């Protein structure tokens, strides 16, 4: 996976390989088959490698290494670690873009904060009497309900509350 912004990289590479094997194939027809313009292919072929691309590759390698050592670090902490430990000053949006291209995500451990029962105590789970048989022969034979709790406000006593 490249870090560049070339959209049809696979098509360009395929055309280039076909032309190396069969130099007599016309480029115009190969570009039409690939769905790209001939000028776009020539522009891709005459691309000059820049220092910025080398920097992005080095940055991506450092990000992958940091993520391998600390998979719980997000892009902001990766940026802070790069700045503090390695002296690489970059914007966090650049780190985020590279992480997205390389499919690097932090591993988060979420705690279950159930509002009606404790997650560790299954005694609050009601018995499944209905067993998903919702049809009834007479009215008022089967009743079901759901109690949902919403917390609102801030942490102080007068501004916090719950709605059921």
mmCIF file of C-alpha atoms in Angstrom:
data_model
loop_
_atom_site.group_PDB
_atom_site.id
_atom_site.type_symbol
_atom_site.label_atom_id
_atom_site.label_comp_id
_atom_site.label_asym_id
_atom_site.label_seq_id
_atom_site.Cartn_x
_atom_site.Cartn_y
_atom_site.Cartn_z
ATOM 1 C CA UNK A 1 0.000 0.000 0.000
ATOM 2 C CA UNK A 2 1.415 3.327 -1.026
ATOM 3 C CA UNK A 3 1.097 6.554 0.884
ATOM 4 C CA UNK A 4 0.674 8.623 -2.253
ATOM 5 C CA UNK A 5 -2.555 9.980 -3.618
ATOM 6 C CA UNK A 6 -2.483 8.074 -6.930
ATOM 7 C CA UNK A 7 -5.935 6.603 -7.464
ATOM 8 C CA UNK A 8 -5.343 4.145 -10.298
ATOM 9 C CA UNK A 9 -1.958 2.825 -9.197
ATOM 10 C CA UNK A 10 -2.847 -0.784 -10.075
ATOM 11 C CA UNK A 11 -3.985 0.156 -13.584
ATOM 12 C CA UNK A 12 -0.815 2.164 -14.271
ATOM 13 C CA UNK A 13 1.379 -0.674 -13.027
ATOM 14 C CA UNK A 14 -0.528 -3.254 -15.092
ATOM 15 C CA UNK A 15 -0.145 -1.173 -18.262
ATOM 16 C CA UNK A 16 3.562 -0.733 -17.574
ATOM 17 C CA UNK A 17 4.064 -4.489 -17.086
ATOM 18 C CA UNK A 18 2.084 -5.286 -20.230
ATOM 19 C CA UNK A 19 4.219 -2.871 -22.235
ATOM 20 C CA UNK A 20 7.411 -4.479 -20.911
ATOM 21 C CA UNK A 21 6.226 -7.927 -22.016
ATOM 22 C CA UNK A 22 4.612 -6.778 -25.285
ATOM 23 C CA UNK A 23 6.080 -3.476 -26.495
ATOM 24 C CA UNK A 24 4.018 -3.625 -29.685
ATOM 25 C CA UNK A 25 0.698 -3.103 -27.816
ATOM 26 C CA UNK A 26 -0.684 0.417 -28.399
ATOM 27 C CA UNK A 27 -0.775 2.535 -25.244
ATOM 28 C CA UNK A 28 -3.985 4.255 -26.327
ATOM 29 C CA UNK A 29 -5.945 0.975 -26.337
ATOM 30 C CA UNK A 30 -4.428 -0.207 -23.039
ATOM 31 C CA UNK A 31 -5.411 3.083 -21.411
ATOM 32 C CA UNK A 32 -8.945 2.794 -22.777
ATOM 33 C CA UNK A 33 -9.212 -0.740 -21.368
ATOM 34 C CA UNK A 34 -7.964 0.496 -18.007
ATOM 35 C CA UNK A 35 -10.377 3.423 -17.996
ATOM 36 C CA UNK A 36 -7.708 6.117 -17.724
ATOM 37 C CA UNK A 37 -6.515 8.839 -20.060
ATOM 38 C CA UNK A 38 -3.260 8.538 -21.955
ATOM 39 C CA UNK A 39 -1.995 11.810 -20.509
ATOM 40 C CA UNK A 40 -2.615 10.531 -16.963
ATOM 41 C CA UNK A 41 -0.514 7.444 -17.721
ATOM 42 C CA UNK A 42 2.338 9.555 -19.106
ATOM 43 C CA UNK A 43 2.132 11.913 -16.142
ATOM 44 C CA UNK A 44 2.347 8.936 -13.763
ATOM 45 C CA UNK A 45 5.313 7.541 -15.737
ATOM 46 C CA UNK A 46 7.252 10.799 -15.577
ATOM 47 C CA UNK A 47 6.705 11.287 -11.838
ATOM 48 C CA UNK A 48 9.827 12.465 -9.997
ATOM 49 C CA UNK A 49 10.485 10.990 -6.563
ATOM 50 C CA UNK A 50 10.564 13.701 -3.847
ATOM 51 C CA UNK A 51 12.034 14.013 -0.356
ATOM 52 C CA UNK A 52 8.534 14.409 1.049
ATOM 53 C CA UNK A 53 7.644 10.885 -0.094
ATOM 54 C CA UNK A 54 10.788 9.529 1.609
ATOM 55 C CA UNK A 55 9.826 11.391 4.786
ATOM 56 C CA UNK A 56 6.316 9.910 4.672
ATOM 57 C CA UNK A 57 7.735 6.396 4.251
ATOM 58 C CA UNK A 58 10.090 6.926 7.199
ATOM 59 C CA UNK A 59 7.209 8.344 9.252
ATOM 60 C CA UNK A 60 4.953 5.413 8.346
ATOM 61 C CA UNK A 61 7.671 2.963 9.382
ATOM 62 C CA UNK A 62 8.072 4.724 12.743
ATOM 63 C CA UNK A 63 4.298 4.776 13.260
ATOM 64 C CA UNK A 64 4.027 1.040 12.512
ATOM 65 C CA UNK A 65 6.878 0.325 14.911
ATOM 66 C CA UNK A 66 5.262 2.398 17.682
ATOM 67 C CA UNK A 67 1.901 0.747 17.068
ATOM 68 C CA UNK A 68 3.544 -2.688 17.253
ATOM 69 C CA UNK A 69 5.087 -1.835 20.643
ATOM 70 C CA UNK A 70 2.024 -0.014 22.032
ATOM 71 C CA UNK A 71 -1.194 -1.061 20.235
ATOM 72 C CA UNK A 72 -3.303 1.024 22.636
ATOM 73 C CA UNK A 73 -1.816 4.320 21.409
ATOM 74 C CA UNK A 74 -3.989 6.479 19.181
ATOM 75 C CA UNK A 75 -2.755 8.941 16.597
ATOM 76 C CA UNK A 76 -2.466 11.806 19.098
ATOM 77 C CA UNK A 77 -0.294 9.817 21.500
ATOM 78 C CA UNK A 78 1.757 8.519 18.566
ATOM 79 C CA UNK A 79 2.351 12.122 17.467
ATOM 80 C CA UNK A 80 3.338 13.107 21.019
ATOM 81 C CA UNK A 81 5.726 10.151 21.299
ATOM 82 C CA UNK A 82 7.328 10.946 17.946
ATOM 83 C CA UNK A 83 7.817 14.568 18.987
ATOM 84 C CA UNK A 84 9.142 13.762 22.457
ATOM 85 C CA UNK A 85 11.310 10.691 21.830
ATOM 86 C CA UNK A 86 12.445 11.082 18.223
ATOM 87 C CA UNK A 87 12.183 14.846 17.718
ATOM 88 C CA UNK A 88 9.876 14.534 14.702
ATOM 89 C CA UNK A 89 7.497 17.511 14.694
ATOM 90 C CA UNK A 90 4.477 16.803 12.481
ATOM 91 C CA UNK A 91 0.810 17.672 12.581
ATOM 92 C CA UNK A 92 -1.546 15.108 14.081
ATOM 93 C CA UNK A 93 -3.663 15.193 10.899
ATOM 94 C CA UNK A 94 -0.696 13.846 8.947
ATOM 95 C CA UNK A 95 -0.289 11.043 11.492
ATOM 96 C CA UNK A 96 -4.026 10.323 11.281
ATOM 97 C CA UNK A 97 -3.903 10.186 7.461
ATOM 98 C CA UNK A 98 -0.982 7.756 7.508
ATOM 99 C CA UNK A 99 -2.685 5.629 10.172
ATOM 100 C CA UNK A 100 -5.825 5.455 8.051
ATOM 101 C CA UNK A 101 -3.894 4.466 4.922
ATOM 102 C CA UNK A 102 -1.997 1.769 6.843
ATOM 103 C CA UNK A 103 -5.191 0.704 8.692
ATOM 104 C CA UNK A 104 -3.636 1.359 12.103
ATOM 105 C CA UNK A 105 -6.139 1.772 14.936
ATOM 106 C CA UNK A 106 -5.666 1.822 18.661
ATOM 107 C CA UNK A 107 -7.009 -1.097 20.635
ATOM 108 C CA UNK A 108 -9.416 0.269 23.222
ATOM 109 C CA UNK A 109 -10.737 -1.657 26.150
ATOM 110 C CA UNK A 110 -14.274 -0.545 26.887
ATOM 111 C CA UNK A 111 -15.822 -1.122 30.264
ATOM 112 C CA UNK A 112 -19.481 -2.058 30.310
ATOM 113 C CA UNK A 113 -21.367 0.600 32.238
ATOM 114 C CA UNK A 114 -24.830 -0.903 32.361
ATOM 115 C CA UNK A 115 -27.330 1.378 34.041
ATOM 116 C CA UNK A 116 -29.931 -1.218 35.036
ATOM 117 C CA UNK A 117 -27.835 -4.194 36.116
ATOM 118 C CA UNK A 118 -24.237 -5.014 36.889
ATOM 119 C CA UNK A 119 -22.313 -6.670 34.091
ATOM 120 C CA UNK A 120 -20.624 -9.109 36.468
ATOM 121 C CA UNK A 121 -23.827 -10.201 38.221
ATOM 122 C CA UNK A 122 -26.232 -12.048 35.896
ATOM 123 C CA UNK A 123 -28.865 -12.371 38.642
ATOM 124 C CA UNK A 124 -30.681 -9.302 37.314
ATOM 125 C CA UNK A 125 -31.417 -10.891 33.932
ATOM 126 C CA UNK A 126 -35.084 -11.787 33.707
ATOM 127 C CA UNK A 127 -36.196 -15.218 32.620
ATOM 128 C CA UNK A 128 -37.246 -15.542 28.961
ATOM 129 C CA UNK A 129 -40.815 -16.762 29.450
ATOM 130 C CA UNK A 130 -42.166 -15.451 26.128
ATOM 131 C CA UNK A 131 -39.402 -17.082 24.048
ATOM 132 C CA UNK A 132 -40.165 -14.780 21.057
ATOM 133 C CA UNK A 133 -43.708 -16.103 20.616
ATOM 134 C CA UNK A 134 -45.453 -12.752 20.340
ATOM 135 C CA UNK A 135 -48.736 -13.853 18.805
ATOM 136 C CA UNK A 136 -51.619 -14.271 21.246
ATOM 137 C CA UNK A 137 -55.078 -15.774 20.873
ATOM 138 C CA UNK A 138 -56.811 -13.164 23.092
ATOM 139 C CA UNK A 139 -56.228 -9.527 24.078
ATOM 140 C CA UNK A 140 -54.102 -8.764 27.164
ATOM 141 C CA UNK A 141 -52.610 -12.246 27.145
ATOM 142 C CA UNK A 142 -48.967 -11.248 26.620
ATOM 143 C CA UNK A 143 -47.421 -7.999 27.862
ATOM 144 C CA UNK A 144 -43.794 -6.895 27.492
ATOM 145 C CA UNK A 145 -41.933 -3.797 28.601
ATOM 146 C CA UNK A 146 -38.504 -2.226 28.522
ATOM 147 C CA UNK A 147 -37.102 0.167 31.115
ATOM 148 C CA UNK A 148 -34.428 2.465 29.731
ATOM 149 C CA UNK A 149 -32.463 4.932 31.844
ATOM 150 C CA UNK A 150 -30.993 8.146 30.437
ATOM 151 C CA UNK A 151 -28.549 10.264 32.405
ATOM 152 C CA UNK A 152 -28.539 14.003 31.760
ATOM 153 C CA UNK A 153 -26.731 17.050 33.110
ATOM 154 C CA UNK A 154 -23.307 17.406 34.693
ATOM 155 C CA UNK A 155 -21.805 15.840 37.793
ATOM 156 C CA UNK A 156 -23.218 18.248 40.407
ATOM 157 C CA UNK A 157 -26.300 17.222 42.345
ATOM 158 C CA UNK A 158 -28.562 20.045 41.189
ATOM 159 C CA UNK A 159 -27.685 19.683 37.481
ATOM 160 C CA UNK A 160 -27.574 15.885 37.128
ATOM 161 C CA UNK A 161 -30.504 13.563 36.844
ATOM 162 C CA UNK A 162 -32.009 10.465 35.306
ATOM 163 C CA UNK A 163 -35.020 9.946 33.118
ATOM 164 C CA UNK A 164 -36.692 6.525 32.842
#
